[in-house]
GROMACS .gro file of C-alpha atoms in nm:
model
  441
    1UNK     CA    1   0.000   0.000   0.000
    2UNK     CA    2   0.137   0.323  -0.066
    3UNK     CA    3   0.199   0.538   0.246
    4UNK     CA    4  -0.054   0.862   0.273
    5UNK     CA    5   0.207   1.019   0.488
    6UNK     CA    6   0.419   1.321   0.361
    7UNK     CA    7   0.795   1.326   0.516
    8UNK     CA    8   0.872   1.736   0.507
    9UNK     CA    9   1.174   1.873   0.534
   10UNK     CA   10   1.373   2.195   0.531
   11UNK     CA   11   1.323   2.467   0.797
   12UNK     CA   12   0.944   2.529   0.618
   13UNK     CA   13   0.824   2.207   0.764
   14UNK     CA   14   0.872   2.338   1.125
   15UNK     CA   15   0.576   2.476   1.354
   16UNK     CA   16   0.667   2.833   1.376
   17UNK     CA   17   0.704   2.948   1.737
   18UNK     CA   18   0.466   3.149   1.865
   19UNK     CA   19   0.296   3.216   2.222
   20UNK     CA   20  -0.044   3.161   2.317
   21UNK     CA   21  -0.180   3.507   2.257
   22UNK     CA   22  -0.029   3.524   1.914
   23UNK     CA   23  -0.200   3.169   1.836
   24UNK     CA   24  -0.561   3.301   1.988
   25UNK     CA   25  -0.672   3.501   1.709
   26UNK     CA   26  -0.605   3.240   1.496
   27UNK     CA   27  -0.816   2.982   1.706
   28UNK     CA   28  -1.114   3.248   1.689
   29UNK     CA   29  -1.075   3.291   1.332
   30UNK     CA   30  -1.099   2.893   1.277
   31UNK     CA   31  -1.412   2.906   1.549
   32UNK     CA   32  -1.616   3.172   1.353
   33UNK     CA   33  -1.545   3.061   1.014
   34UNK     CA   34  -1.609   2.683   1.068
   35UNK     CA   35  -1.891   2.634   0.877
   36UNK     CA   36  -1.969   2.319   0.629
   37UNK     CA   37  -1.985   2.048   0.885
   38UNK     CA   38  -1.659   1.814   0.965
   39UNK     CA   39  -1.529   1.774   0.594
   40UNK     CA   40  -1.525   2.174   0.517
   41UNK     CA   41  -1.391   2.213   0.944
   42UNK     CA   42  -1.109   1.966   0.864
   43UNK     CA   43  -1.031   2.131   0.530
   44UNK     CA   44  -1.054   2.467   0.702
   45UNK     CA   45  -0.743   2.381   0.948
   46UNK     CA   46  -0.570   2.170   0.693
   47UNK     CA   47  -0.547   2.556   0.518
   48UNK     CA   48  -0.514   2.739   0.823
   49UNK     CA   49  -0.238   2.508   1.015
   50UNK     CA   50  -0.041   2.317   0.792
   51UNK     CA   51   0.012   2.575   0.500
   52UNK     CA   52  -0.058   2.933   0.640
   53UNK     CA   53   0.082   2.903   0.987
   54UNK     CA   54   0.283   2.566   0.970
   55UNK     CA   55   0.192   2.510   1.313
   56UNK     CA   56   0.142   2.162   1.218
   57UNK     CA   57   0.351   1.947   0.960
   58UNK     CA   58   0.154   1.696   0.715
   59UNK     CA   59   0.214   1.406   0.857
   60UNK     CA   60   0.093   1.532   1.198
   61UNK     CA   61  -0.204   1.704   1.117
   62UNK     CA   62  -0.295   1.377   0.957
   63UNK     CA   63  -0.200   1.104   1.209
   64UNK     CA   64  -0.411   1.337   1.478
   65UNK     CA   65  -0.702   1.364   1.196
   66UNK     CA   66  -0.718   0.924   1.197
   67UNK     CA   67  -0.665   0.940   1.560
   68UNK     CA   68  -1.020   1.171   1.595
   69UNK     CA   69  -1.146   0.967   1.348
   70UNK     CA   70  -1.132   0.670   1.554
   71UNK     CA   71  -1.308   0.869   1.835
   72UNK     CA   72  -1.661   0.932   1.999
   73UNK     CA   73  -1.748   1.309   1.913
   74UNK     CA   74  -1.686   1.547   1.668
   75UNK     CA   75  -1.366   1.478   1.511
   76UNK     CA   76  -1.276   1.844   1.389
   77UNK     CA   77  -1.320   2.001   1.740
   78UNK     CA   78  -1.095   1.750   1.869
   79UNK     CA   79  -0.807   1.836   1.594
   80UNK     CA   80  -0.818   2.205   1.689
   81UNK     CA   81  -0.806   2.071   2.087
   82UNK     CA   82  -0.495   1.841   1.949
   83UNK     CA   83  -0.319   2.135   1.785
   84UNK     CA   84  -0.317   2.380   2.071
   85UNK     CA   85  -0.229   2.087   2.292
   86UNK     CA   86   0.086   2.030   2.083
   87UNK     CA   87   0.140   2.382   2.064
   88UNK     CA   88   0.069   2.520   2.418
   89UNK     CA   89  -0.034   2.190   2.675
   90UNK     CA   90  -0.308   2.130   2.817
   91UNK     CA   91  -0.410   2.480   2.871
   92UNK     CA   92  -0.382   2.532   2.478
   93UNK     CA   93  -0.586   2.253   2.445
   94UNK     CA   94  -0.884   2.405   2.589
   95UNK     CA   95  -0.836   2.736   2.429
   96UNK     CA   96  -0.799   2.614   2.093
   97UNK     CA   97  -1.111   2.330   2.174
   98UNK     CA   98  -1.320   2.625   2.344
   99UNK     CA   99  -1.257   2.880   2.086
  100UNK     CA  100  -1.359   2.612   1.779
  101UNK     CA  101  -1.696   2.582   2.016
  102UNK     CA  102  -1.842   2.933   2.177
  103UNK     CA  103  -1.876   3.112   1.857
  104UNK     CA  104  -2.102   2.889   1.763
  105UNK     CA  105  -2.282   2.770   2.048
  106UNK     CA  106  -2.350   3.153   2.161
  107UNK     CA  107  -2.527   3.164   1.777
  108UNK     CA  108  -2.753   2.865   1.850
  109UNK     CA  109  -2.806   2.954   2.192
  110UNK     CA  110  -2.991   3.296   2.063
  111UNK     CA  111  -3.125   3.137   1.800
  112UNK     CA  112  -3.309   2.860   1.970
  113UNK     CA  113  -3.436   3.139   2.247
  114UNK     CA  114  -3.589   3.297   1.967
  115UNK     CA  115  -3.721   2.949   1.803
  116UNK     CA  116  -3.895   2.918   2.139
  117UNK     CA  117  -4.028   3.237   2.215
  118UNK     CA  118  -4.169   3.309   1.827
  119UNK     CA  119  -4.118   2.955   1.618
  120UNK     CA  120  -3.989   2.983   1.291
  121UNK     CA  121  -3.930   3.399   1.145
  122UNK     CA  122  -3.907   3.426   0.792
  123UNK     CA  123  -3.643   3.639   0.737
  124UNK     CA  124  -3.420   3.390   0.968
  125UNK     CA  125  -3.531   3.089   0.769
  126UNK     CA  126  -3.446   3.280   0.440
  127UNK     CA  127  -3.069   3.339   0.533
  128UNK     CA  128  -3.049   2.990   0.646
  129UNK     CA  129  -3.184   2.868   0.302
  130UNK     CA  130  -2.914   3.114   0.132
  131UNK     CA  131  -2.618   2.976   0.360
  132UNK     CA  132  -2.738   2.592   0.310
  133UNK     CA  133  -2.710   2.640  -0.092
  134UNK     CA  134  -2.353   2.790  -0.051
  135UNK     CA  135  -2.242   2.546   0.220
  136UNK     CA  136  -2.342   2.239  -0.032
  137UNK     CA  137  -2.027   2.425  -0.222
  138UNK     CA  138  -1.807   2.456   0.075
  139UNK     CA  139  -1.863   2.075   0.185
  140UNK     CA  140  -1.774   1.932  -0.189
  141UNK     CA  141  -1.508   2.145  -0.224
  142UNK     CA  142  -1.407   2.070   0.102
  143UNK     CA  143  -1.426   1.696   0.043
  144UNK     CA  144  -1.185   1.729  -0.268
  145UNK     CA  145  -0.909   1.847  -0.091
  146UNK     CA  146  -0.920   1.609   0.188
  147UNK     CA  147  -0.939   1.323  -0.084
  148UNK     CA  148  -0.660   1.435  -0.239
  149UNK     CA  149  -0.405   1.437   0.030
  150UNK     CA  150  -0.591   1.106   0.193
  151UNK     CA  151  -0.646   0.890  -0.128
  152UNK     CA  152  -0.309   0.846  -0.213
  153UNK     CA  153  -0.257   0.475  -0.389
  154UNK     CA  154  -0.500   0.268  -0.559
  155UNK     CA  155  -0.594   0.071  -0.252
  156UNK     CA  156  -0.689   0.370  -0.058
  157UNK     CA  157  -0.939   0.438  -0.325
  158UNK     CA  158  -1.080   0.088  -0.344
  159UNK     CA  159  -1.112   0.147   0.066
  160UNK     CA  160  -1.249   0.506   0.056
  161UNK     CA  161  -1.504   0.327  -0.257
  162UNK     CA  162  -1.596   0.046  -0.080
  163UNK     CA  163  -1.684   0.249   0.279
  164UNK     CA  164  -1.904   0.456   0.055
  165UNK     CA  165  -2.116   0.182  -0.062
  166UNK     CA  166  -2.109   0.014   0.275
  167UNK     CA  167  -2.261   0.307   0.389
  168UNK     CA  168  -2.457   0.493   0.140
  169UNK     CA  169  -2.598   0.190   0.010
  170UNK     CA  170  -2.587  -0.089   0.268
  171UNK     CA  171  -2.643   0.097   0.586
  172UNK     CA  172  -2.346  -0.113   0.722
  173UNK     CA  173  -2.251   0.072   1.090
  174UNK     CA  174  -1.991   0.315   1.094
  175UNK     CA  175  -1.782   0.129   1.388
  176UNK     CA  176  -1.824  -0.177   1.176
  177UNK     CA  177  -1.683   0.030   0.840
  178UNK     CA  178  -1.389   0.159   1.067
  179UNK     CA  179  -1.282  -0.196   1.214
  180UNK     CA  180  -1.276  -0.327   0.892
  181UNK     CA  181  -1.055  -0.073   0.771
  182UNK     CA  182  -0.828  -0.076   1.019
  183UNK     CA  183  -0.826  -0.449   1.025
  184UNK     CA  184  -0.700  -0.458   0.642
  185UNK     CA  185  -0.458  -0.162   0.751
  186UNK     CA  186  -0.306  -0.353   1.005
  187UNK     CA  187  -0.258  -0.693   0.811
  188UNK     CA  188  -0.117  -0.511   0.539
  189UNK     CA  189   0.134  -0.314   0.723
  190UNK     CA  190   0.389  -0.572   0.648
  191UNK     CA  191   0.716  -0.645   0.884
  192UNK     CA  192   0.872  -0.332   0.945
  193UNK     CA  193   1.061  -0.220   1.199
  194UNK     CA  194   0.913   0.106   1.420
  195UNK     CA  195   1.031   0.444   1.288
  196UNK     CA  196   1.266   0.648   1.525
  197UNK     CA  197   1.027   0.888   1.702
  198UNK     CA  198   1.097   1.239   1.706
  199UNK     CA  199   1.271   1.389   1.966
  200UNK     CA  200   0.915   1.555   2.128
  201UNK     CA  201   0.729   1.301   2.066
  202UNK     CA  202   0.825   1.080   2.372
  203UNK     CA  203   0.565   0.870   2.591
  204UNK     CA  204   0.465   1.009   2.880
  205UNK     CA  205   0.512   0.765   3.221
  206UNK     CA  206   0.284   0.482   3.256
  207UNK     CA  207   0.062   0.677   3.526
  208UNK     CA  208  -0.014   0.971   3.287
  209UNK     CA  209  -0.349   0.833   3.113
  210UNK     CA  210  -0.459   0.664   3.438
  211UNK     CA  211  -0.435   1.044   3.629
  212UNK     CA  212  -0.541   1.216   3.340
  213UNK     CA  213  -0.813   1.024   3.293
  214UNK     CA  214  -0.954   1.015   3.631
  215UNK     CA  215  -0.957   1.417   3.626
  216UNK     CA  216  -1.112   1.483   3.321
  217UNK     CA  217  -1.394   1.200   3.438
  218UNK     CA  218  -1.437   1.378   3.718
  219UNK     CA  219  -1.449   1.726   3.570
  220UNK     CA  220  -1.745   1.583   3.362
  221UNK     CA  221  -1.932   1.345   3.609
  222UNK     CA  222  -1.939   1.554   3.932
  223UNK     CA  223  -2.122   1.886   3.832
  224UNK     CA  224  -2.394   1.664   3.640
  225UNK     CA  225  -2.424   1.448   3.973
  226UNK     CA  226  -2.504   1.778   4.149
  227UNK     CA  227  -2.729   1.930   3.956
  228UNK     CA  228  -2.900   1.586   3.945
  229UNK     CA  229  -2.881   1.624   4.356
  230UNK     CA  230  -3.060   1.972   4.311
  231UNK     CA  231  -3.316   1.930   4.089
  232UNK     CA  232  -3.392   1.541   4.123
  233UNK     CA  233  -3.337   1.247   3.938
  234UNK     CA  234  -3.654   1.275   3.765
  235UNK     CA  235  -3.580   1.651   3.621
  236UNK     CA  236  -3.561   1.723   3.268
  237UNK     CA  237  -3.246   1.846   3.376
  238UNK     CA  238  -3.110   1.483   3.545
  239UNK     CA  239  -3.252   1.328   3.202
  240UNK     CA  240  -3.095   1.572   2.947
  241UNK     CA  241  -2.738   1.477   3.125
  242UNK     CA  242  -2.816   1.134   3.136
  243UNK     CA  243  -2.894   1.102   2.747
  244UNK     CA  244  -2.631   1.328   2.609
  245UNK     CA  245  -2.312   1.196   2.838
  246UNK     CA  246  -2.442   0.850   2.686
  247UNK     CA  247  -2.438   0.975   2.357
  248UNK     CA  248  -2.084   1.135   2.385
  249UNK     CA  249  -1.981   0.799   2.392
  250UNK     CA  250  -2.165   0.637   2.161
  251UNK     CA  251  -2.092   0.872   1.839
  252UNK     CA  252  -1.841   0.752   1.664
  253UNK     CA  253  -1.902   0.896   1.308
  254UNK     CA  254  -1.945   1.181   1.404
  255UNK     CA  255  -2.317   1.346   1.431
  256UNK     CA  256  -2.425   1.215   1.123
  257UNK     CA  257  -2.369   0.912   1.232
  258UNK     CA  258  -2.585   0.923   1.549
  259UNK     CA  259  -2.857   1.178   1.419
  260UNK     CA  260  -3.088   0.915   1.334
  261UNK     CA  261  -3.060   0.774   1.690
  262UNK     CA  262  -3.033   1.105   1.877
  263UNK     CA  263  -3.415   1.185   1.698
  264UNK     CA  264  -3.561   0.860   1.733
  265UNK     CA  265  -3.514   0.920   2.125
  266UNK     CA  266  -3.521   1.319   2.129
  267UNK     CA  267  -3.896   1.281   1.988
  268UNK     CA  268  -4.006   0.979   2.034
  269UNK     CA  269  -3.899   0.831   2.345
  270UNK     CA  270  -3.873   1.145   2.507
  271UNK     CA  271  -4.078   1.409   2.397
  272UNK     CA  272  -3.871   1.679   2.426
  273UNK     CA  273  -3.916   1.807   2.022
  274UNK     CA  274  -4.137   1.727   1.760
  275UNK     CA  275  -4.014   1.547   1.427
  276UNK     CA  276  -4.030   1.903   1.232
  277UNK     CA  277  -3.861   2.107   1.479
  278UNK     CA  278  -3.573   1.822   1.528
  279UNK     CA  279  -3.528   1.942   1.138
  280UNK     CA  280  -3.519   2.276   1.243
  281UNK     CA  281  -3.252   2.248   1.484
  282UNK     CA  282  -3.052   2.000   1.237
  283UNK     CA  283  -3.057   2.322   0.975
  284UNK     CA  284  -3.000   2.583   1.262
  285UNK     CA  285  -2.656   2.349   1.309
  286UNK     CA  286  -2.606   2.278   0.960
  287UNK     CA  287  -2.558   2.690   0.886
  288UNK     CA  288  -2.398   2.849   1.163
  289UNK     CA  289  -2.041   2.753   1.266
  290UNK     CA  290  -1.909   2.538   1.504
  291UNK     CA  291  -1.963   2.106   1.508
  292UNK     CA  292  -2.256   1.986   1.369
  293UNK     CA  293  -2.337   1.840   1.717
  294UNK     CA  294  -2.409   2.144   1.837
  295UNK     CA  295  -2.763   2.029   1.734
  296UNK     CA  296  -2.760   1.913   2.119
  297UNK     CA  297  -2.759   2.265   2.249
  298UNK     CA  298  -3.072   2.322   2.055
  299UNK     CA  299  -3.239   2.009   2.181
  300UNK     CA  300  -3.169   2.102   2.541
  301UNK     CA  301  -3.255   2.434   2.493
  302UNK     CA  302  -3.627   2.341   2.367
  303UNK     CA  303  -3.671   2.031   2.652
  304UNK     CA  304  -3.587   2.250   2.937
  305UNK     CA  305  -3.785   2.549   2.773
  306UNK     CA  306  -4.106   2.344   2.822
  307UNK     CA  307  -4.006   2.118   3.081
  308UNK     CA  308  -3.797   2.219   3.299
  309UNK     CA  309  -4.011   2.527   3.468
  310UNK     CA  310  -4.042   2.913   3.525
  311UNK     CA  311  -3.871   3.191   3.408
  312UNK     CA  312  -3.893   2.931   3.128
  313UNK     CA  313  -3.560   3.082   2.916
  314UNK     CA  314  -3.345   3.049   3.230
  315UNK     CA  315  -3.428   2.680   3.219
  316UNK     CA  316  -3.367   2.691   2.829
  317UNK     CA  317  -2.992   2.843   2.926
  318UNK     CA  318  -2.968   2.586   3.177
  319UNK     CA  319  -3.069   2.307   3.003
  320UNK     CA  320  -2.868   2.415   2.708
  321UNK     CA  321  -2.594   2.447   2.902
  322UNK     CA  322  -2.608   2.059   3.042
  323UNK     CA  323  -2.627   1.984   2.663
  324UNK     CA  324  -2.315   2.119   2.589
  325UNK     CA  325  -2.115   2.006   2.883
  326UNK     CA  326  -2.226   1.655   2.869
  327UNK     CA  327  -2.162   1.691   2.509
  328UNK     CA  328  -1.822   1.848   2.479
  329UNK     CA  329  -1.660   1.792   2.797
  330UNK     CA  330  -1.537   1.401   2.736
  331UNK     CA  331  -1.384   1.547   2.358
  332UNK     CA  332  -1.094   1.727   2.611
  333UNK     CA  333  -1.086   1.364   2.823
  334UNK     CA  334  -1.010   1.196   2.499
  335UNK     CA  335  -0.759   1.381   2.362
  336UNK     CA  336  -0.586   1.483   2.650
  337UNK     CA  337  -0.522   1.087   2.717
  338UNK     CA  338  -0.487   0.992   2.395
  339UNK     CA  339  -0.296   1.286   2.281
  340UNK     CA  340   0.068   1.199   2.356
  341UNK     CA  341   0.076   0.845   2.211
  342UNK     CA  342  -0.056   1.025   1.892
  343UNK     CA  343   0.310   0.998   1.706
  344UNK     CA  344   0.392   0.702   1.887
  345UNK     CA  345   0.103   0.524   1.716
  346UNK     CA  346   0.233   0.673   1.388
  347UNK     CA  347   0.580   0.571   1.403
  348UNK     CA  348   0.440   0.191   1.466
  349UNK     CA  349   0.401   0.058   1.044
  350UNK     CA  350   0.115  -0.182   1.117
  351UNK     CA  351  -0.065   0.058   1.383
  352UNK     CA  352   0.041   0.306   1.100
  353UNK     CA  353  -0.110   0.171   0.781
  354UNK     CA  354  -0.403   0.087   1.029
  355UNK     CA  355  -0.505   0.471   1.032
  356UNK     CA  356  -0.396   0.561   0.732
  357UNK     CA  357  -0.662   0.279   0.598
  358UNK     CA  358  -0.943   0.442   0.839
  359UNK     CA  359  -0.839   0.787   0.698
  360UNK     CA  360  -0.936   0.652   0.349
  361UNK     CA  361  -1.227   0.436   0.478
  362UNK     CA  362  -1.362   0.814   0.658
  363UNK     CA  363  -1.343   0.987   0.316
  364UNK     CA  364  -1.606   0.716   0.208
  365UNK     CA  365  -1.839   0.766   0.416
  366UNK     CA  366  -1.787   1.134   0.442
  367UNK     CA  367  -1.876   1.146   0.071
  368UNK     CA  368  -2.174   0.991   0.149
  369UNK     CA  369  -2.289   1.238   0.443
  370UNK     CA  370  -2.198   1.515   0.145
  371UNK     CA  371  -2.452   1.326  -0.101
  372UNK     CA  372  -2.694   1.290   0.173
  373UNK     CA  373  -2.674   1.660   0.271
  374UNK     CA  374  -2.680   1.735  -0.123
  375UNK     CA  375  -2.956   1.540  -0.134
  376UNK     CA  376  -3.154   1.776   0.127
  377UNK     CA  377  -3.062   2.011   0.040
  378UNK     CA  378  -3.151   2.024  -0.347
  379UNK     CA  379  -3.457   1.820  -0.347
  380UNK     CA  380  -3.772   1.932  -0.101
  381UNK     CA  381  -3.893   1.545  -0.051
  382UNK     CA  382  -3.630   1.301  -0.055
  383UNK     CA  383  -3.729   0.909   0.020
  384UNK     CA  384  -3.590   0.660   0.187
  385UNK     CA  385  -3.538   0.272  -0.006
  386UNK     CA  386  -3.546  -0.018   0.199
  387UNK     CA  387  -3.532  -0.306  -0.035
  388UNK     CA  388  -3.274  -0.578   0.138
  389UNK     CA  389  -3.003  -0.584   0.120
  390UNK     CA  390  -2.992  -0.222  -0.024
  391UNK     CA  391  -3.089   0.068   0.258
  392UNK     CA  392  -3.083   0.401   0.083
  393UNK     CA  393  -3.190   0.744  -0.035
  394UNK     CA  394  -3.305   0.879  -0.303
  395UNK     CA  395  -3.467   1.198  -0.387
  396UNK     CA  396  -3.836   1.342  -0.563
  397UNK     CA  397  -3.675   1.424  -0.913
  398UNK     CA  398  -4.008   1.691  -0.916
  399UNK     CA  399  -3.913   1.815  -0.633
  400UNK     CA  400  -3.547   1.994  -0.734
  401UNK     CA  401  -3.543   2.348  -0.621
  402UNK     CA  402  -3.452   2.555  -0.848
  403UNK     CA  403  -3.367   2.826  -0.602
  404UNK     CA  404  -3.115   2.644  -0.483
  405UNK     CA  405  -2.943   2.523  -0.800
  406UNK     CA  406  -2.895   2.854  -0.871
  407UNK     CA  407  -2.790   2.965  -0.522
  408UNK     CA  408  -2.554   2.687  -0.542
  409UNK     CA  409  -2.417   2.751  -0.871
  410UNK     CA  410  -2.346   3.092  -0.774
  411UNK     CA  411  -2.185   2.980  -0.499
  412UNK     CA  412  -1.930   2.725  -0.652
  413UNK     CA  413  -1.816   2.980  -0.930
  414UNK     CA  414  -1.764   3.259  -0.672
  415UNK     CA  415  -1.558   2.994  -0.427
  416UNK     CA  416  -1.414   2.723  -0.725
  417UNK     CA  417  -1.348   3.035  -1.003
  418UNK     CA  418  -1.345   3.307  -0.856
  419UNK     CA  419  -1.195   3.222  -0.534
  420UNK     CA  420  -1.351   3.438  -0.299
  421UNK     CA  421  -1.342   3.385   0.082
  422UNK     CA  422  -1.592   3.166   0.274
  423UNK     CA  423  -1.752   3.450   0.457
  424UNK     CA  424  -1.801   3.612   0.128
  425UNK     CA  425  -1.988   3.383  -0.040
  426UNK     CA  426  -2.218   3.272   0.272
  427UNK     CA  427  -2.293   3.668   0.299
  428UNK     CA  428  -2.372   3.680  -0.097
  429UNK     CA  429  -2.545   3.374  -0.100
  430UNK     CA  430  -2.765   3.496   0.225
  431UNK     CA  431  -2.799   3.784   0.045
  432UNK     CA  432  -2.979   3.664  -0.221
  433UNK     CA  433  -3.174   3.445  -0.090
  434UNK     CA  434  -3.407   3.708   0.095
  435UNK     CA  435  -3.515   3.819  -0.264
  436UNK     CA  436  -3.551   3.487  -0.425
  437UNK     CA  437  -3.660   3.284  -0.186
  438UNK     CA  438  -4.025   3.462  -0.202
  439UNK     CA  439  -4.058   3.325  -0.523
  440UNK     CA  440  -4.258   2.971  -0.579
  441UNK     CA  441  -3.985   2.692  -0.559
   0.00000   0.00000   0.00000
């Protein structure tokens, strides 16, 4: 198999030194412009770190990108938390992590407050519409620069082919998709020897995942268990931490891979949202930046809005805020274990080829969660085909939107042609869509 890895050399290669307040802007640039979901987030740093700022070499920013890949989460948050720990420690960890997080989260936040307090508001629902055309753009475009530095060799295309049609067309389970991968990885890694690892890139003491571990646990488990204590273990509050601390580890895939679970128990065993407005808060996380998971925030927002008591938006805050820290707080415990064996695990061949085969097995199925958000996003009724052994979607040809062809089209050639910036074209594209969209679709 032909190695994905790039070997850099010269002074170029090297992360350029620079403090923590000289990286922060940087970190709150990457925070407010992540939009697109986890393929455009990962393309966004692979721009930003590795070949504006260097902070990160090739080969590292992709060994950490297979490592996140193998983890429960959103993978793209937990790259940025990787970088600034490699940069800065554990405290650059969380500023980096935190950063790629609040400018998001304080956008849904107000945005499901006002979802609760007035439902839907045209003019909001006619930006969205513009920014969902143009981010169709920014995901494909950012899929074909992640496929071209992770498809490197025919077999990496056969895997990345193959995950795809396990996926799009099968239904086959993510975890399953990624064992395979790595299985095949690992066999084929062949008999070599261990690289020499570099010279900061030595394992910490035996004791260092067992301590770190038990802290971060704790940092996650103990103000939950309190504010169970407070407002009883039957509270929407109690419930909401419950379900979305087992979901944080349960989602590998990323969130959409555990969407379809998250709603079937959001609405149906819970009651917390109705089917329509778990769409809502899918497209109010879809446009705005930040992980796509912050689709939690929104569903803890709404449960503790009507369940959770009076002043009802204080319990919306609160609830919202359960939703995140059950949600984002384990994405620091597993990189801040995990992170130091990072290069270790890349200078091992076998453990080597191993995620350099789930790289390529993840830009599979990410091209399928771009065709399925295509899919959405062009077509107004899209249907689902469950003839065994095929499980898939396909969409109401009558049903195209013209709107957003055109939105869309506009979009690529001002981002593919024209290369304008990503804030650019969202604004244009939002732009337009408040005159067009009162037209019949």
């Amino acid at each position: 198999m032909t190695d994905i890895s790039v070997e850099e050399t010269g002074p170029a290669a090297r992360p350029a030194p620079v403090s923590l307040g000289q990286a922060l802007p940087t970190w709150v640039r990457i925070g407010c412009l992540s939009f697109g979901g986890p393929t455009a987030q990962i393309a966004l740093m692979h721009r930003v770190l590795v070949d504006e700022k260097r902070w990160l070499s090739e080969r590292q920013y992709l060994a950490a990108l297979s490592f996140c890949m193998l983890l429960p989460g959103p993978e793209a948050m937990q790259l940025a938390t990787y970088a600034g720990w490699r940069m800065h420690g554990v405290f650059g960890g969380l500023i980096a992590g935190l950063m790629f997080v609040l400018p998001g989260a304080l956008v849904v936040l107000a945005l499901a407050a006002v979802y609760a307090a007035f439902g839907t508001v045209p003019v909001v629902e006619a930006v969205f519409f513009g920014v969902k055309a143009a981010v169709l753009v920014i995901v494909v475009e950012a899929l074909m620069r992640i496929a071209k530095r992770a498809l490197n060799g025919w077999p990496y295309l056969l895997i990345a082919a193959i995950a795809f049609a396990a996926i799009f067309v099968f239904s086959l389970p993510y975890p399953l998709i990624v064992v395979a991968a790595a299985a095949y990885g690992f066999a084929s890694g062949g008999s070599q020897q261990p690289v020499a690892l570099q010279s900061d890139a030595k394992l910490p003491p035996w004791w260092y995942a067992v301590r770190t571990g038990a802290v971060w646990l704790m940092i996650w488990i103990v103000p939950l268990t309190i504010l169970a204590a407070l407002t009883g273990t039957t509270s929407v509050f109690t419930a909401l931490g419950l379900f979305f601390s087992k979901l944080a580890v349960v989602t590998f895939g990323g969130a959409y891979a555990v969407l379809a679970y998250m709603a079937q128990d959001v609405v149906t065993a819970n009651g917390w949202l109705t089917a329509g407005e778990m769409i809502d808060g899918l497209g109010l996380a879809e446009t705005t930046p930040g992980p796509l998971i912050l689709v939690t925030e929104f569903v803890g927002y709404l449960a503790a809005h009507r369940h959770g008591g009076e002043p009802a938006w204080i319990m919306g805050m609160l609830g919202a805020g359960v939703a995140l820290w059950a949600t984002f707080v384990p994405c620091f415990l597993w990189i801040f274990v995990g992170a130091p064996y990072i290069e270790w695990i890349d200078a091992q061949p076998r453990l080597k080829r191993a995620l350099a085969a789930v790289t390529a097995a993840v830009v599979g199925v990410v091209l399928n969660l771009s065709l399925w958000f295509a899919l959405h996003v062009l077509f107004r009724d899209v249907t689902r085909i469950d003839v065994w052994p095929f499980h898939t979607w396909a969409p109401v040809v009558s049903s195209l939107d013209w709107r957003v062809v055109i939105l869309s089209a506009l979009s690529g050639w001002l981002l593919l042609v024209r290369h304008w910036g990503i804030p650019q074209v969202l604004g244009v594209s939002a732009g337009l869509a408040l005159i067009i969209v009162r037209f019949p679709s």
